[in-house]
mmCIF file of C-alpha atoms in Angstrom:
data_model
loop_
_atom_site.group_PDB
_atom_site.id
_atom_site.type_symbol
_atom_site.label_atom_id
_atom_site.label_comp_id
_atom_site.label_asym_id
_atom_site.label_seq_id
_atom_site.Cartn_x
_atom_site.Cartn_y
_atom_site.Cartn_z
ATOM 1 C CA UNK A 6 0.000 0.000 0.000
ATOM 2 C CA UNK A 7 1.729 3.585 -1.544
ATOM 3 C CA UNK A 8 1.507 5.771 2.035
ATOM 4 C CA UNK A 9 1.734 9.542 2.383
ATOM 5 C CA UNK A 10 2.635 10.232 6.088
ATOM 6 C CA UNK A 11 2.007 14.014 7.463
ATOM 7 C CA UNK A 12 1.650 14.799 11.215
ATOM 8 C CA UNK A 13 -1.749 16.300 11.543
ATOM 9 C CA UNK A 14 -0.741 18.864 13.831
ATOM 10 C CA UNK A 15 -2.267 21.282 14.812
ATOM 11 C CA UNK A 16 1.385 23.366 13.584
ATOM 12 C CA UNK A 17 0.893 27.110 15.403
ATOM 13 C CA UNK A 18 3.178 29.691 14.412
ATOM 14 C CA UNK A 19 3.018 33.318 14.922
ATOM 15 C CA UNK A 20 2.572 35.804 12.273
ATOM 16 C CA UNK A 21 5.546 36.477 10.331
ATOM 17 C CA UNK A 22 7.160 33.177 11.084
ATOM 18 C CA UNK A 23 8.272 30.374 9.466
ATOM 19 C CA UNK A 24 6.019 27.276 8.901
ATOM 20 C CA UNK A 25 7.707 24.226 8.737
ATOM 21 C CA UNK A 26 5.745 21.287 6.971
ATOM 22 C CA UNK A 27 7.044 17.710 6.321
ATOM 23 C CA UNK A 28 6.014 14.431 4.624
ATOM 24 C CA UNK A 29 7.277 11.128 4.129
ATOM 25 C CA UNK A 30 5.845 8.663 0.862
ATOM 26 C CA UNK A 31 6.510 4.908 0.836
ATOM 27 C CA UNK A 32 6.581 4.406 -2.686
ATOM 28 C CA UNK A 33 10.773 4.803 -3.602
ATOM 29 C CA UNK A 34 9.450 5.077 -7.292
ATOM 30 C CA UNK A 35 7.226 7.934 -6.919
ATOM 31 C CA UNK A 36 8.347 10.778 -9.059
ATOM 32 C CA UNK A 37 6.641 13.387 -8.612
ATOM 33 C CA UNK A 38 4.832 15.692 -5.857
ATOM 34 C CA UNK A 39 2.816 17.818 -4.820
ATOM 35 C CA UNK A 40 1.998 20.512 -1.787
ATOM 36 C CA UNK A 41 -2.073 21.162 -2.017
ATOM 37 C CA UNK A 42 -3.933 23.966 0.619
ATOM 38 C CA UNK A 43 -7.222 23.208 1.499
ATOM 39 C CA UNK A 44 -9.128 25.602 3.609
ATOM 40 C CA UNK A 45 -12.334 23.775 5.139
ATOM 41 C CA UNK A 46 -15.447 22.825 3.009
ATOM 42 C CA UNK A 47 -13.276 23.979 -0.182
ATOM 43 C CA UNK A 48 -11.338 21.783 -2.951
ATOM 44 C CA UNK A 49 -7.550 21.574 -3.070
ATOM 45 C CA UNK A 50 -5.404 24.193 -4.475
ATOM 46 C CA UNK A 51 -2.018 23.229 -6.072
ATOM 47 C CA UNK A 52 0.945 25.448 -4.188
ATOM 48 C CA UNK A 53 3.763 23.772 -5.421
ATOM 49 C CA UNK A 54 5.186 21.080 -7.486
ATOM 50 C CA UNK A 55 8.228 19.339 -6.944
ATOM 51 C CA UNK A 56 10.631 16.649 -9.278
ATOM 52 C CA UNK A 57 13.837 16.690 -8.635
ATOM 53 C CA UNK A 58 15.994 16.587 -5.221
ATOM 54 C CA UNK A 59 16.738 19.580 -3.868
ATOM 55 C CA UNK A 60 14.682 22.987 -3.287
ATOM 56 C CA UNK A 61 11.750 24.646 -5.300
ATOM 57 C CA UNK A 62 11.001 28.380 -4.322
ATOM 58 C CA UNK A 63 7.945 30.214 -5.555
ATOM 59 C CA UNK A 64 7.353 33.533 -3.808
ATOM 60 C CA UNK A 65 6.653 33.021 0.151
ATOM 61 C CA UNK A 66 7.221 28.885 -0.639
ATOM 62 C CA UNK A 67 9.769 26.390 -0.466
ATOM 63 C CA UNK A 68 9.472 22.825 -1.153
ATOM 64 C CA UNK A 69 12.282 20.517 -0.747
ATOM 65 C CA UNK A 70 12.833 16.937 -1.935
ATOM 66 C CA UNK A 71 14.967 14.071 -0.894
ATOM 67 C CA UNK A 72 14.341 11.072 -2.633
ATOM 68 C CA UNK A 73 17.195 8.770 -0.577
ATOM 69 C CA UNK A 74 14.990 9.856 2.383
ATOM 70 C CA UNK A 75 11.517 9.594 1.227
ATOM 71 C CA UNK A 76 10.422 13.316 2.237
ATOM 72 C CA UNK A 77 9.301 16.315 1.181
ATOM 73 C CA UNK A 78 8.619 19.371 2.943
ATOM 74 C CA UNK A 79 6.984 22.811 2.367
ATOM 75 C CA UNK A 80 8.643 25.969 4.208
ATOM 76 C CA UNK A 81 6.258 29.087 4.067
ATOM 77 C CA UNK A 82 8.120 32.425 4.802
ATOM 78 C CA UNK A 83 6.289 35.229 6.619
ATOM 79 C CA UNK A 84 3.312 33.413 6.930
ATOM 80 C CA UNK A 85 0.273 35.277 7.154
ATOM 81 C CA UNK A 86 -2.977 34.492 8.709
ATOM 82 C CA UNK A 87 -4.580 33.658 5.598
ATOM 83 C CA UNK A 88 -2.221 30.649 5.214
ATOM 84 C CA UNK A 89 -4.316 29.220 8.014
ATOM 85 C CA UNK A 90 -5.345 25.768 6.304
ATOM 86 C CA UNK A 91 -4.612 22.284 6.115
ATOM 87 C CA UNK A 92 -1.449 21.553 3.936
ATOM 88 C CA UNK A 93 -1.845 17.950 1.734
ATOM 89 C CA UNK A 94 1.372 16.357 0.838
ATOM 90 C CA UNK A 95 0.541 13.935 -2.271
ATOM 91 C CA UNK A 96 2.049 11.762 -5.381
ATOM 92 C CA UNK A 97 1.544 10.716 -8.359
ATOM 93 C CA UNK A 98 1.406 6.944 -8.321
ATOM 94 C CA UNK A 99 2.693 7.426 -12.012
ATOM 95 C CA UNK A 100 -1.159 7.195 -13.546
ATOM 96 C CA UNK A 101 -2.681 9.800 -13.110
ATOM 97 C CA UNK A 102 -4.183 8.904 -9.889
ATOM 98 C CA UNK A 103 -2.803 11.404 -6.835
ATOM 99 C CA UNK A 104 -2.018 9.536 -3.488
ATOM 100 C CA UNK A 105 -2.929 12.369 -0.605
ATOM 101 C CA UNK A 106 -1.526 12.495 2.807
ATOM 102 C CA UNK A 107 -4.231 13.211 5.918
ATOM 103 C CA UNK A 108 -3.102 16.592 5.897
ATOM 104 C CA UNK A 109 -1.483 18.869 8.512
ATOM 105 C CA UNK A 110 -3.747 21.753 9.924
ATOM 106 C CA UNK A 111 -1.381 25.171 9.900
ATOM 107 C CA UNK A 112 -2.764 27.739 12.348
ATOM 108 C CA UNK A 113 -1.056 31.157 11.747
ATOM 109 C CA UNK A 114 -1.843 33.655 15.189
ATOM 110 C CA UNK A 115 -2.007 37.347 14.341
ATOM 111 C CA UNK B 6 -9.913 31.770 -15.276
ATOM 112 C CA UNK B 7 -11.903 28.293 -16.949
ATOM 113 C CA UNK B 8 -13.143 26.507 -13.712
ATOM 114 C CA UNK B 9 -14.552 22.941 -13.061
ATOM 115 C CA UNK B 10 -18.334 23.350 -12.474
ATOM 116 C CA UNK B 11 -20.008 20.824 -10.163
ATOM 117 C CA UNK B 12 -23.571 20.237 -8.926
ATOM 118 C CA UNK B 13 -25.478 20.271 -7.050
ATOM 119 C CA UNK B 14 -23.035 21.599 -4.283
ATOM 120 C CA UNK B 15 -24.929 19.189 -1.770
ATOM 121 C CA UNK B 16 -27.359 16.522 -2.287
ATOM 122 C CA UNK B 17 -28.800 14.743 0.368
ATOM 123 C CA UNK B 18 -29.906 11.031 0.101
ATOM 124 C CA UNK B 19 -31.732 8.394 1.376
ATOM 125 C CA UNK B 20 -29.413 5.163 2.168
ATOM 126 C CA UNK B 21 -29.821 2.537 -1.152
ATOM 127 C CA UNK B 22 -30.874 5.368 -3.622
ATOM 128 C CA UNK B 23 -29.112 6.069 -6.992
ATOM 129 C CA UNK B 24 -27.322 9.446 -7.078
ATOM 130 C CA UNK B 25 -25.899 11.174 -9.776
ATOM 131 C CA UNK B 26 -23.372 13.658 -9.445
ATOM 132 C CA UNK B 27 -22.606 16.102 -12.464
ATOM 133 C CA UNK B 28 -19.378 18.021 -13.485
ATOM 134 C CA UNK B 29 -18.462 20.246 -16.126
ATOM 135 C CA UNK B 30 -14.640 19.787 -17.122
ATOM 136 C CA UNK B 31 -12.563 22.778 -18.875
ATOM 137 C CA UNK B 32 -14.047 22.874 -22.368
ATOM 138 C CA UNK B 33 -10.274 21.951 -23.771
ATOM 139 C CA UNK B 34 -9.407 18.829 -21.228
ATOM 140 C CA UNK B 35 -9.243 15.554 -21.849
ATOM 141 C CA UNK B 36 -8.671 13.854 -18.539
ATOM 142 C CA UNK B 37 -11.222 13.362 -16.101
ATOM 143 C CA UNK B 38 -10.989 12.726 -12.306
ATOM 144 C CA UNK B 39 -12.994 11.879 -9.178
ATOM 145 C CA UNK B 40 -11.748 12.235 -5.735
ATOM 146 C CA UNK B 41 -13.894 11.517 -3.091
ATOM 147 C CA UNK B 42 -13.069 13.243 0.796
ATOM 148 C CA UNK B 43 -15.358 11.191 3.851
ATOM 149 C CA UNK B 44 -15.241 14.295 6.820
ATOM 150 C CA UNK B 45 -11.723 14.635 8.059
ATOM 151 C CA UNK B 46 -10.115 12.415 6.317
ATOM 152 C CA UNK B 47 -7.504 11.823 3.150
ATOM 153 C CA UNK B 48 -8.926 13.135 0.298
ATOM 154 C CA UNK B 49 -9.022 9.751 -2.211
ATOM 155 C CA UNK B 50 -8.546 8.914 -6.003
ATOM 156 C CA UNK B 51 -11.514 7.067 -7.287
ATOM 157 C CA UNK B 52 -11.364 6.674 -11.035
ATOM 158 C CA UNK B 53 -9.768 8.806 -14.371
ATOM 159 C CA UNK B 54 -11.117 8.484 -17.219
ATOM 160 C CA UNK B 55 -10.109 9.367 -20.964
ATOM 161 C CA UNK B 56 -11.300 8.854 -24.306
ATOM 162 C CA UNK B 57 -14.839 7.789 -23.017
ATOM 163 C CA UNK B 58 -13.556 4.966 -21.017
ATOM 164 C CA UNK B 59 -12.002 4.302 -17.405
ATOM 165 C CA UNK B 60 -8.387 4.841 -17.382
ATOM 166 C CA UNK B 61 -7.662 3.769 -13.665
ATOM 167 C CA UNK B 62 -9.802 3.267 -11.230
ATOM 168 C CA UNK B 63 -8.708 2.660 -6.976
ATOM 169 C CA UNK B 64 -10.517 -0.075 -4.912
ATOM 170 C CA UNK B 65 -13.331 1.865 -3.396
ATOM 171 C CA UNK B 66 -14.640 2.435 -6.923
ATOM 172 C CA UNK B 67 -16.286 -0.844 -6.814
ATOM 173 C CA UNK B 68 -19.571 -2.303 -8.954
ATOM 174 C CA UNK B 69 -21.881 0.090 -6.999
ATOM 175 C CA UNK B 70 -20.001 3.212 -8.807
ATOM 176 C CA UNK B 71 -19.836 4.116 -12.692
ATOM 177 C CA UNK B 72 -18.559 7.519 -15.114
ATOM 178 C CA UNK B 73 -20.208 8.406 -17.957
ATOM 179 C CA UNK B 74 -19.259 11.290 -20.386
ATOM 180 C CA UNK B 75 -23.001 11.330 -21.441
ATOM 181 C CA UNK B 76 -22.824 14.174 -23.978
ATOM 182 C CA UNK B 77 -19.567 16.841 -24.936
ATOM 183 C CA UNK B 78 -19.784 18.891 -21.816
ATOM 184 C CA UNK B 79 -20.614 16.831 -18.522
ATOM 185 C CA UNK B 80 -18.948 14.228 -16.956
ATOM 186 C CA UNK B 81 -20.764 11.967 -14.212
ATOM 187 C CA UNK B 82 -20.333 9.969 -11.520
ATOM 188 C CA UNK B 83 -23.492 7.985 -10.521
ATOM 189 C CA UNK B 84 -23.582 5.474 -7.137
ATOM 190 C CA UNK B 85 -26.243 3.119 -7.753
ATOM 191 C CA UNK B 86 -27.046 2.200 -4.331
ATOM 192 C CA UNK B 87 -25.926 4.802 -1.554
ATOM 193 C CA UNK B 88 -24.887 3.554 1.597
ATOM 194 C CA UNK B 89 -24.497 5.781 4.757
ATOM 195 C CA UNK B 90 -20.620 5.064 4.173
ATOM 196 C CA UNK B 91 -20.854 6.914 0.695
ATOM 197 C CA UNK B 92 -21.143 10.226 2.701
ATOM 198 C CA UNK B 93 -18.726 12.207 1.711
ATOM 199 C CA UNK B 94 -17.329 15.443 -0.160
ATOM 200 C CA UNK B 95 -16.856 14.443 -3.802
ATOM 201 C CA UNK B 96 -14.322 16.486 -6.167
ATOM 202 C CA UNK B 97 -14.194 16.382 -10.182
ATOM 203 C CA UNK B 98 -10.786 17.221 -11.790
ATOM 204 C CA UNK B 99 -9.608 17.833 -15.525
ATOM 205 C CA UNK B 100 -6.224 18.454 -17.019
ATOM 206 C CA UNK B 101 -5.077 18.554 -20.248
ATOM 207 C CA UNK B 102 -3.988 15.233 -22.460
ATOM 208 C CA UNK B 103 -0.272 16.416 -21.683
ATOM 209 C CA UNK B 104 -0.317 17.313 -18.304
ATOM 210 C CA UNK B 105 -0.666 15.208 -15.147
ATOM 211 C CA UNK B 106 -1.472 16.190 -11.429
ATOM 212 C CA UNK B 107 0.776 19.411 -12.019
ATOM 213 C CA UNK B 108 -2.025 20.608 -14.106
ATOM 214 C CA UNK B 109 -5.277 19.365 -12.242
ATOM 215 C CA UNK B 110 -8.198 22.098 -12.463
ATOM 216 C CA UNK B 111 -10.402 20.799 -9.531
ATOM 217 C CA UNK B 112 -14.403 21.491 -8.422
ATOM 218 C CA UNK B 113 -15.425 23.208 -5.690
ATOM 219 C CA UNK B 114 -17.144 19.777 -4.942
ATOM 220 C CA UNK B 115 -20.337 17.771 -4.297
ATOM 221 C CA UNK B 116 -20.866 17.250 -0.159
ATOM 222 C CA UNK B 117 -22.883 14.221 -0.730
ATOM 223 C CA UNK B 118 -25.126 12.908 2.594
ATOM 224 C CA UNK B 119 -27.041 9.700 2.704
ATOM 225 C CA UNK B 120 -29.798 9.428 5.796
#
């Protein structure tokens, strides 16, 4: 069974502060993956996609990959209280078909 | 922005009743997805589909669940006979014939309830 592990938190950082998010996948030929943010009742939204080892930056976001250790993570610089959600970690089980992590629920205080 | 176009938004069911949920893909996609998320849990893959047939389809997406592209525009997902366990928040996706998950469009979703 292809596992996405994610610690469900809740993760509390201030305003301002970094947020920290990590993921491990069982499957040592995934490829590719993904960060989704999913604010309650609502779909998921793509933040980031990720391929190769090593780091990804798009604005405020970081993703990092290390295929020898099975992780990826998801740094968010001067995190606002909008990016109060919960973060999916997932893969692409090479058809198509995403595998999702439960999620960890980010809580940024004002 | 094109968006994925679901309804209704949230149906409500009796238990062993056929439902059929209803999506409207990007007009220039080819792929077509269903995810299904029970409350507070993993959101899950349940079937793709391409070409007018099932390209993959997970375990859960047993005899009691089918797709149909029934005309150019909408793309279905119909559960023949709804049990309390099919409650759940279901989410359509498209993407283009060249892109994979990187270029998923989802819904906003179908919260599906069966009573």
């Amino acid at each position: 069974q292809k596992e996405v592990e994610q610690n469900s938190g809740p993760l509390s950082v201030p305003e301002g502060a970094i947020a920290s998010l990590n993921c491990t996948y069982s499957d040592r030929g995934s490829q590719s993956f993904f960060w989704y943010r999913q604010y309650s009742g609502k779909s998921p939204e793509l933040i980031m996609s990720i391929y190769s080892n090593g780091d990804k930056e798009d604005g405020r976001f970081t993703a990092q990959l290390n295929k020898a250790s099975q992780y990826v993570s998801l740094l968010i610089r001067d995190s606002q209280p909008s990016d109060s959600a919960t973060y999916l970690c997932a893969f692409d089980t090479g058809r198509r078909a995403l595998t999702f992590g439960s999620g960890t629920r980010l809580q940024v205080q004002p | 922005e094109p968006e994925v176009t679901q309804t209704p938004s949230h149906q409500v069911t009796q238990m062993g009743q056929e439902v059929i949920l209803r999506c409207v893909p990007i007009s220039n996609h080819l792929y077509f997805y269903w995810y299904r998320q029970i409350l507070g849990q993993k959101v899950e893959f349940l079937v793709s589909f391409y070409n007018n047939e099932i390209s993959e389809k997970s375990e859960i997406f047993d005899d009691q669940f089918s797709v149909e592209r029934p005309d150019g525009s909408n793309f279905t997902l119909k559960i023949r006979s709804t049990k309390l366990e099919d409650s759940a928040m279901y989410f359509c996706a498209s993407s283009e014939l060249d892109r994979g998950p990187d270029g998923y469009t989802f819904g906003s979703g179908t919260r599906l309830t069966v009573v």
